[in-house]
mmCIF file with all atom_site columns, C-alpha atoms in Angstrom:
data_model
loop_
_atom_site.group_PDB
_atom_site.id
_atom_site.type_symbol
_atom_site.label_atom_id
_atom_site.label_alt_id
_atom_site.label_comp_id
_atom_site.label_asym_id
_atom_site.label_entity_id
_atom_site.label_seq_id
_atom_site.pdbx_PDB_ins_code
_atom_site.Cartn_x
_atom_site.Cartn_y
_atom_site.Cartn_z
_atom_site.occupancy
_atom_site.B_iso_or_equiv
_atom_site.pdbx_formal_charge
_atom_site.auth_seq_id
_atom_site.auth_comp_id
_atom_site.auth_asym_id
_atom_site.auth_atom_id
_atom_site.pdbx_PDB_model_num
ATOM 1   C CA . MET A 1 1   ? 0.000   0.000   0.000  1.00 0.00 ? 1   MET A CA 1
ATOM 2   C CA . ASP A 1 2   ? 1.522   3.344   -0.977 1.00 0.00 ? 2   ASP A CA 1
ATOM 3   C CA . LEU A 1 3   ? 1.783   6.258   1.450  1.00 0.00 ? 3   LEU A CA 1
ATOM 4   C CA . TRP A 1 4   ? -1.273  8.108   0.129  1.00 0.00 ? 4   TRP A CA 1
ATOM 5   C CA . HIS A 1 5   ? -3.484  5.016   0.427  1.00 0.00 ? 5   HIS A CA 1
ATOM 6   C CA . ARG A 1 6   ? -2.077  4.233   3.878  1.00 0.00 ? 6   ARG A CA 1
ATOM 7   C CA . ALA A 1 7   ? -2.861  7.764   5.080  1.00 0.00 ? 7   ALA A CA 1
ATOM 8   C CA . THR A 1 8   ? -6.354  7.518   3.610  1.00 0.00 ? 8   THR A CA 1
ATOM 9   C CA . TYR A 1 9   ? -6.836  4.116   5.212  1.00 0.00 ? 9   TYR A CA 1
ATOM 10  C CA . LEU A 1 10  ? -5.734  5.305   8.635  1.00 0.00 ? 10  LEU A CA 1
ATOM 11  C CA . PHE A 1 11  ? -7.698  8.545   8.404  1.00 0.00 ? 11  PHE A CA 1
ATOM 12  C CA . GLY A 1 12  ? -10.783 6.710   7.182  1.00 0.00 ? 12  GLY A CA 1
ATOM 13  C CA . LYS A 1 13  ? -10.761 4.290   10.084 1.00 0.00 ? 13  LYS A CA 1
ATOM 14  C CA . ARG A 1 14  ? -10.296 7.082   12.602 1.00 0.00 ? 14  ARG A CA 1
ATOM 15  C CA . LYS A 1 15  ? -13.025 9.097   10.942 1.00 0.00 ? 15  LYS A CA 1
ATOM 16  C CA . GLU A 1 16  ? -15.416 6.200   11.490 1.00 0.00 ? 16  GLU A CA 1
ATOM 17  C CA . GLY A 1 17  ? -14.700 6.389   15.217 1.00 0.00 ? 17  GLY A CA 1
ATOM 18  C CA . ARG A 1 18  ? -12.464 3.347   15.407 1.00 0.00 ? 18  ARG A CA 1
ATOM 19  C CA . THR A 1 19  ? -8.905  3.531   16.594 1.00 0.00 ? 19  THR A CA 1
ATOM 20  C CA . VAL A 1 20  ? -6.365  1.696   14.485 1.00 0.00 ? 20  VAL A CA 1
ATOM 21  C CA . ALA A 1 21  ? -2.767  0.820   15.050 1.00 0.00 ? 21  ALA A CA 1
ATOM 22  C CA . THR A 1 22  ? 0.020   3.276   14.391 1.00 0.00 ? 22  THR A CA 1
ATOM 23  C CA . GLU A 1 23  ? 1.600   3.601   10.975 1.00 0.00 ? 23  GLU A CA 1
ATOM 24  C CA . ALA A 1 24  ? 4.690   1.830   12.350 1.00 0.00 ? 24  ALA A CA 1
ATOM 25  C CA . PHE A 1 25  ? 2.519   -1.162  13.246 1.00 0.00 ? 25  PHE A CA 1
ATOM 26  C CA . GLU A 1 26  ? 0.828   -1.128  9.845  1.00 0.00 ? 26  GLU A CA 1
ATOM 27  C CA . GLU A 1 27  ? 4.292   -1.265  8.263  1.00 0.00 ? 27  GLU A CA 1
ATOM 28  C CA . LEU A 1 28  ? 5.126   -4.233  10.490 1.00 0.00 ? 28  LEU A CA 1
ATOM 29  C CA . VAL A 1 29  ? 1.955   -5.999  9.328  1.00 0.00 ? 29  VAL A CA 1
ATOM 30  C CA . GLU A 1 30  ? 3.084   -5.443  5.738  1.00 0.00 ? 30  GLU A CA 1
ATOM 31  C CA . ASP A 1 31  ? 6.540   -6.843  6.571  1.00 0.00 ? 31  ASP A CA 1
ATOM 32  C CA . PHE A 1 32  ? 4.950   -9.950  8.098  1.00 0.00 ? 32  PHE A CA 1
ATOM 33  C CA . GLU A 1 33  ? 2.896   -10.542 4.943  1.00 0.00 ? 33  GLU A CA 1
ATOM 34  C CA . PHE A 1 34  ? 6.166   -11.272 3.122  1.00 0.00 ? 34  PHE A CA 1
ATOM 35  C CA . LEU A 1 35  ? 7.335   -13.840 5.680  1.00 0.00 ? 35  LEU A CA 1
ATOM 36  C CA . ASP A 1 36  ? 6.273   -17.318 4.615  1.00 0.00 ? 36  ASP A CA 1
ATOM 37  C CA . ASP A 1 37  ? 6.324   -19.339 7.800  1.00 0.00 ? 37  ASP A CA 1
ATOM 38  C CA . TRP A 1 38  ? 6.244   -19.000 11.539 1.00 0.00 ? 38  TRP A CA 1
ATOM 39  C CA . GLU A 1 39  ? 9.992   -19.548 11.948 1.00 0.00 ? 39  GLU A CA 1
ATOM 40  C CA . ASP A 1 40  ? 10.706  -16.534 9.732  1.00 0.00 ? 40  ASP A CA 1
ATOM 41  C CA . ARG A 1 41  ? 8.222   -14.439 11.698 1.00 0.00 ? 41  ARG A CA 1
ATOM 42  C CA . TYR A 1 42  ? 9.720   -15.631 14.979 1.00 0.00 ? 42  TYR A CA 1
ATOM 43  C CA . ARG A 1 43  ? 13.215  -14.639 13.813 1.00 0.00 ? 43  ARG A CA 1
ATOM 44  C CA . HIS A 1 44  ? 11.888  -11.253 12.688 1.00 0.00 ? 44  HIS A CA 1
ATOM 45  C CA . VAL A 1 45  ? 10.365  -10.627 16.131 1.00 0.00 ? 45  VAL A CA 1
ATOM 46  C CA . ILE A 1 46  ? 13.692  -11.517 17.756 1.00 0.00 ? 46  ILE A CA 1
ATOM 47  C CA . ASP A 1 47  ? 15.522  -9.171  15.360 1.00 0.00 ? 47  ASP A CA 1
ATOM 48  C CA . LEU A 1 48  ? 13.127  -6.359  16.315 1.00 0.00 ? 48  LEU A CA 1
ATOM 49  C CA . GLY A 1 49  ? 14.029  -6.917  19.955 1.00 0.00 ? 49  GLY A CA 1
ATOM 50  C CA . LYS A 1 50  ? 17.747  -6.888  19.206 1.00 0.00 ? 50  LYS A CA 1
ATOM 51  C CA . ALA A 1 51  ? 17.345  -3.571  17.366 1.00 0.00 ? 51  ALA A CA 1
ATOM 52  C CA . MET A 1 52  ? 15.692  -1.815  20.332 1.00 0.00 ? 52  MET A CA 1
ATOM 53  C CA . GLU A 1 53  ? 17.553  0.811   22.286 1.00 0.00 ? 53  GLU A CA 1
ATOM 54  C CA . PRO A 1 54  ? 18.716  -0.784  25.545 1.00 0.00 ? 54  PRO A CA 1
ATOM 55  C CA . LEU A 1 55  ? 16.865  0.162   28.702 1.00 0.00 ? 55  LEU A CA 1
ATOM 56  C CA . THR A 1 56  ? 19.288  1.717   31.162 1.00 0.00 ? 56  THR A CA 1
ATOM 57  C CA . GLU A 1 57  ? 19.994  -0.066  34.431 1.00 0.00 ? 57  GLU A CA 1
ATOM 58  C CA . GLU A 1 58  ? 18.522  2.905   36.353 1.00 0.00 ? 58  GLU A CA 1
ATOM 59  C CA . LEU A 1 59  ? 15.145  2.113   34.792 1.00 0.00 ? 59  LEU A CA 1
ATOM 60  C CA . ARG A 1 60  ? 15.287  -1.603  35.613 1.00 0.00 ? 60  ARG A CA 1
ATOM 61  C CA . VAL A 1 61  ? 13.732  -1.171  39.027 1.00 0.00 ? 61  VAL A CA 1
ATOM 62  C CA . PRO A 1 62  ? 10.809  -2.827  40.830 1.00 0.00 ? 62  PRO A CA 1
ATOM 63  C CA . ALA A 1 63  ? 8.466   0.001   39.777 1.00 0.00 ? 63  ALA A CA 1
ATOM 64  C CA . THR A 1 64  ? 9.032   -0.756  36.080 1.00 0.00 ? 64  THR A CA 1
ATOM 65  C CA . LYS A 1 65  ? 9.102   -4.545  36.402 1.00 0.00 ? 65  LYS A CA 1
ATOM 66  C CA . VAL A 1 66  ? 6.091   -6.328  34.922 1.00 0.00 ? 66  VAL A CA 1
ATOM 67  C CA . ASP A 1 67  ? 4.590   -9.048  37.093 1.00 0.00 ? 67  ASP A CA 1
ATOM 68  C CA . GLY A 1 68  ? 3.043   -12.062 35.413 1.00 0.00 ? 68  GLY A CA 1
ATOM 69  C CA . CYS A 1 69  ? 5.855   -12.705 32.955 1.00 0.00 ? 69  CYS A CA 1
ATOM 70  C CA . ALA A 1 70  ? 7.931   -15.881 33.050 1.00 0.00 ? 70  ALA A CA 1
ATOM 71  C CA . SER A 1 71  ? 11.026  -13.878 32.140 1.00 0.00 ? 71  SER A CA 1
ATOM 72  C CA . GLN A 1 72  ? 12.286  -10.593 33.541 1.00 0.00 ? 72  GLN A CA 1
ATOM 73  C CA . VAL A 1 73  ? 10.449  -7.681  31.889 1.00 0.00 ? 73  VAL A CA 1
ATOM 74  C CA . TRP A 1 74  ? 10.671  -3.944  32.496 1.00 0.00 ? 74  TRP A CA 1
ATOM 75  C CA . LEU A 1 75  ? 8.498   -1.281  30.874 1.00 0.00 ? 75  LEU A CA 1
ATOM 76  C CA . HIS A 1 76  ? 9.192   2.405   31.385 1.00 0.00 ? 76  HIS A CA 1
ATOM 77  C CA . THR A 1 77  ? 6.309   4.587   30.225 1.00 0.00 ? 77  THR A CA 1
ATOM 78  C CA . GLN A 1 78  ? 6.336   8.324   29.635 1.00 0.00 ? 78  GLN A CA 1
ATOM 79  C CA . PHE A 1 79  ? 3.648   10.710  28.491 1.00 0.00 ? 79  PHE A CA 1
ATOM 80  C CA . GLU A 1 80  ? 4.530   13.859  26.592 1.00 0.00 ? 80  GLU A CA 1
ATOM 81  C CA . ASP A 1 81  ? 1.537   16.115  25.980 1.00 0.00 ? 81  ASP A CA 1
ATOM 82  C CA . GLY A 1 82  ? -0.706  13.139  26.741 1.00 0.00 ? 82  GLY A CA 1
ATOM 83  C CA . VAL A 1 83  ? 0.973   10.889  24.167 1.00 0.00 ? 83  VAL A CA 1
ATOM 84  C CA . LEU A 1 84  ? 2.378   7.506   25.199 1.00 0.00 ? 84  LEU A CA 1
ATOM 85  C CA . HIS A 1 85  ? 6.027   6.613   24.675 1.00 0.00 ? 85  HIS A CA 1
ATOM 86  C CA . PHE A 1 86  ? 7.555   3.592   26.352 1.00 0.00 ? 86  PHE A CA 1
ATOM 87  C CA . ASP A 1 87  ? 10.780  1.666   26.392 1.00 0.00 ? 87  ASP A CA 1
ATOM 88  C CA . GLY A 1 88  ? 11.326  -1.825  27.665 1.00 0.00 ? 88  GLY A CA 1
ATOM 89  C CA . ALA A 1 89  ? 13.687  -4.707  28.116 1.00 0.00 ? 89  ALA A CA 1
ATOM 90  C CA . SER A 1 90  ? 13.653  -8.400  28.869 1.00 0.00 ? 90  SER A CA 1
ATOM 91  C CA . ASP A 1 91  ? 16.185  -11.107 29.554 1.00 0.00 ? 91  ASP A CA 1
ATOM 92  C CA . ALA A 1 92  ? 14.467  -13.289 26.912 1.00 0.00 ? 92  ALA A CA 1
ATOM 93  C CA . MET A 1 93  ? 15.057  -12.554 23.226 1.00 0.00 ? 93  MET A CA 1
ATOM 94  C CA . ILE A 1 94  ? 11.527  -13.344 22.044 1.00 0.00 ? 94  ILE A CA 1
ATOM 95  C CA . VAL A 1 95  ? 10.029  -11.217 24.821 1.00 0.00 ? 95  VAL A CA 1
ATOM 96  C CA . SER A 1 96  ? 12.297  -8.325  23.845 1.00 0.00 ? 96  SER A CA 1
ATOM 97  C CA . GLY A 1 97  ? 10.882  -8.728  20.361 1.00 0.00 ? 97  GLY A CA 1
ATOM 98  C CA . LEU A 1 98  ? 7.325   -8.665  21.693 1.00 0.00 ? 98  LEU A CA 1
ATOM 99  C CA . ILE A 1 99  ? 8.158   -5.426  23.510 1.00 0.00 ? 99  ILE A CA 1
ATOM 100 C CA . ALA A 1 100 ? 9.370   -4.000  20.188 1.00 0.00 ? 100 ALA A CA 1
ATOM 101 C CA . VAL A 1 101 ? 6.097   -5.069  18.552 1.00 0.00 ? 101 VAL A CA 1
ATOM 102 C CA . LEU A 1 102 ? 4.116   -3.388  21.350 1.00 0.00 ? 102 LEU A CA 1
ATOM 103 C CA . GLN A 1 103 ? 6.177   -0.232  20.848 1.00 0.00 ? 103 GLN A CA 1
ATOM 104 C CA . LYS A 1 104 ? 5.097   -0.185  17.214 1.00 0.00 ? 104 LYS A CA 1
ATOM 105 C CA . LEU A 1 105 ? 1.495   -0.717  18.306 1.00 0.00 ? 105 LEU A CA 1
ATOM 106 C CA . TYR A 1 106 ? 1.310   1.869   21.096 1.00 0.00 ? 106 TYR A CA 1
ATOM 107 C CA . ASN A 1 107 ? 4.137   4.434   20.918 1.00 0.00 ? 107 ASN A CA 1
ATOM 108 C CA . GLY A 1 108 ? 2.789   7.759   19.713 1.00 0.00 ? 108 GLY A CA 1
ATOM 109 C CA . VAL A 1 109 ? -0.828  7.016   20.635 1.00 0.00 ? 109 VAL A CA 1
ATOM 110 C CA . PRO A 1 110 ? -2.656  9.520   22.863 1.00 0.00 ? 110 PRO A CA 1
ATOM 111 C CA . ALA A 1 111 ? -3.240  8.045   26.324 1.00 0.00 ? 111 ALA A CA 1
ATOM 112 C CA . ALA A 1 112 ? -7.002  8.443   25.946 1.00 0.00 ? 112 ALA A CA 1
ATOM 113 C CA . GLU A 1 113 ? -6.966  6.237   22.806 1.00 0.00 ? 113 GLU A CA 1
ATOM 114 C CA . VAL A 1 114 ? -4.780  3.398   24.115 1.00 0.00 ? 114 VAL A CA 1
ATOM 115 C CA . SER A 1 115 ? -7.719  1.473   25.578 1.00 0.00 ? 115 SER A CA 1
ATOM 116 C CA . ALA A 1 116 ? -9.524  1.532   22.216 1.00 0.00 ? 116 ALA A CA 1
ATOM 117 C CA . ILE A 1 117 ? -6.790  -0.541  20.560 1.00 0.00 ? 117 ILE A CA 1
ATOM 118 C CA . ASP A 1 118 ? -7.597  -4.245  20.597 1.00 0.00 ? 118 ASP A CA 1
ATOM 119 C CA . ALA A 1 119 ? -4.054  -5.486  21.065 1.00 0.00 ? 119 ALA A CA 1
ATOM 120 C CA . ARG A 1 120 ? -4.999  -9.163  20.753 1.00 0.00 ? 120 ARG A CA 1
ATOM 121 C CA . ALA A 1 121 ? -6.718  -8.548  17.420 1.00 0.00 ? 121 ALA A CA 1
ATOM 122 C CA . GLU A 1 122 ? -3.748  -6.517  16.196 1.00 0.00 ? 122 GLU A CA 1
ATOM 123 C CA . MET A 1 123 ? -1.324  -9.256  17.282 1.00 0.00 ? 123 MET A CA 1
ATOM 124 C CA . GLY A 1 124 ? -3.554  -11.714 15.458 1.00 0.00 ? 124 GLY A CA 1
ATOM 125 C CA . ARG A 1 125 ? -2.888  -9.789  12.256 1.00 0.00 ? 125 ARG A CA 1
ATOM 126 C CA . LEU A 1 126 ? 0.759   -10.790 12.710 1.00 0.00 ? 126 LEU A CA 1
ATOM 127 C CA . GLY A 1 127 ? -0.144  -14.402 13.407 1.00 0.00 ? 127 GLY A CA 1
ATOM 128 C CA . LEU A 1 128 ? 1.413   -14.202 16.854 1.00 0.00 ? 128 LEU A CA 1
ATOM 129 C CA . ASN A 1 129 ? -1.516  -15.322 19.012 1.00 0.00 ? 129 ASN A CA 1
ATOM 130 C CA . GLU A 1 130 ? -1.572  -18.939 17.870 1.00 0.00 ? 130 GLU A CA 1
ATOM 131 C CA . HIS A 1 131 ? 2.201   -19.411 18.018 1.00 0.00 ? 131 HIS A CA 1
ATOM 132 C CA . LEU A 1 132 ? 3.015   -18.172 21.515 1.00 0.00 ? 132 LEU A CA 1
ATOM 133 C CA . SER A 1 133 ? 3.266   -20.598 24.406 1.00 0.00 ? 133 SER A CA 1
ATOM 134 C CA . ALA A 1 134 ? 0.782   -20.164 27.254 1.00 0.00 ? 134 ALA A CA 1
ATOM 135 C CA . GLN A 1 135 ? 3.521   -18.571 29.378 1.00 0.00 ? 135 GLN A CA 1
ATOM 136 C CA . ARG A 1 136 ? 4.503   -16.109 26.640 1.00 0.00 ? 136 ARG A CA 1
ATOM 137 C CA . SER A 1 137 ? 0.855   -15.326 25.965 1.00 0.00 ? 137 SER A CA 1
ATOM 138 C CA . ASN A 1 138 ? 0.280   -14.608 29.661 1.00 0.00 ? 138 ASN A CA 1
ATOM 139 C CA . GLY A 1 139 ? 3.367   -12.401 29.701 1.00 0.00 ? 139 GLY A CA 1
ATOM 140 C CA . LEU A 1 140 ? 2.169   -10.515 26.635 1.00 0.00 ? 140 LEU A CA 1
ATOM 141 C CA . THR A 1 141 ? -1.184  -9.959  28.337 1.00 0.00 ? 141 THR A CA 1
ATOM 142 C CA . ALA A 1 142 ? 0.597   -8.660  31.443 1.00 0.00 ? 142 ALA A CA 1
ATOM 143 C CA . MET A 1 143 ? 2.596   -6.187  29.329 1.00 0.00 ? 143 MET A CA 1
ATOM 144 C CA . ILE A 1 144 ? -0.527  -5.003  27.495 1.00 0.00 ? 144 ILE A CA 1
ATOM 145 C CA . GLU A 1 145 ? -2.404  -4.564  30.775 1.00 0.00 ? 145 GLU A CA 1
ATOM 146 C CA . ARG A 1 146 ? 0.503   -2.570  32.246 1.00 0.00 ? 146 ARG A CA 1
ATOM 147 C CA . ILE A 1 147 ? 0.550   -0.240  29.234 1.00 0.00 ? 147 ILE A CA 1
ATOM 148 C CA . ARG A 1 148 ? -3.240  0.157   29.227 1.00 0.00 ? 148 ARG A CA 1
ATOM 149 C CA . GLY A 1 149 ? -3.314  0.741   32.989 1.00 0.00 ? 149 GLY A CA 1
ATOM 150 C CA . GLU A 1 150 ? -0.684  3.448   32.901 1.00 0.00 ? 150 GLU A CA 1
ATOM 151 C CA . ALA A 1 151 ? -2.383  5.120   29.937 1.00 0.00 ? 151 ALA A CA 1
ATOM 152 C CA . ALA A 1 152 ? -5.721  5.038   31.782 1.00 0.00 ? 152 ALA A CA 1
ATOM 153 C CA . GLN A 1 153 ? -4.143  6.875   34.711 1.00 0.00 ? 153 GLN A CA 1
ATOM 154 C CA . GLN A 1 154 ? -2.995  9.601   32.314 1.00 0.00 ? 154 GLN A CA 1
ATOM 155 C CA . GLY A 1 155 ? -6.104  9.773   30.130 1.00 0.00 ? 155 GLY A CA 1
#
């Protein structure tokens, strides 16, 4: 989809009162359409995690740690003019990749609109829901709930 059609698509969905994912997430969906099998998608998620900026040790504190994840996960959220931006880290490569995917889904979204995004449905567009273990799925839910909860406090 070219830029003009993407802008029209995103604007059209917002105009109808539905919140859609960010343009960065839409680009990720397009990338995933070119990946033939789950192993390629899995590797791509891991690569996304490796490409993230590292979370500083000062931000890896109990207040930013996400409970409910099998691995160690930290999410540091910030709101600038009511818009969500977050960074994160994990000691597991696939979880770091899931954090990167969530960044593409949520970063840049106004806090008041975060709850309108159906993260599970959006992840389903990537084919992630059916390929995550129960533990990873629970951890993903915990990360989504943390992001939504912090946005709700701001919005």
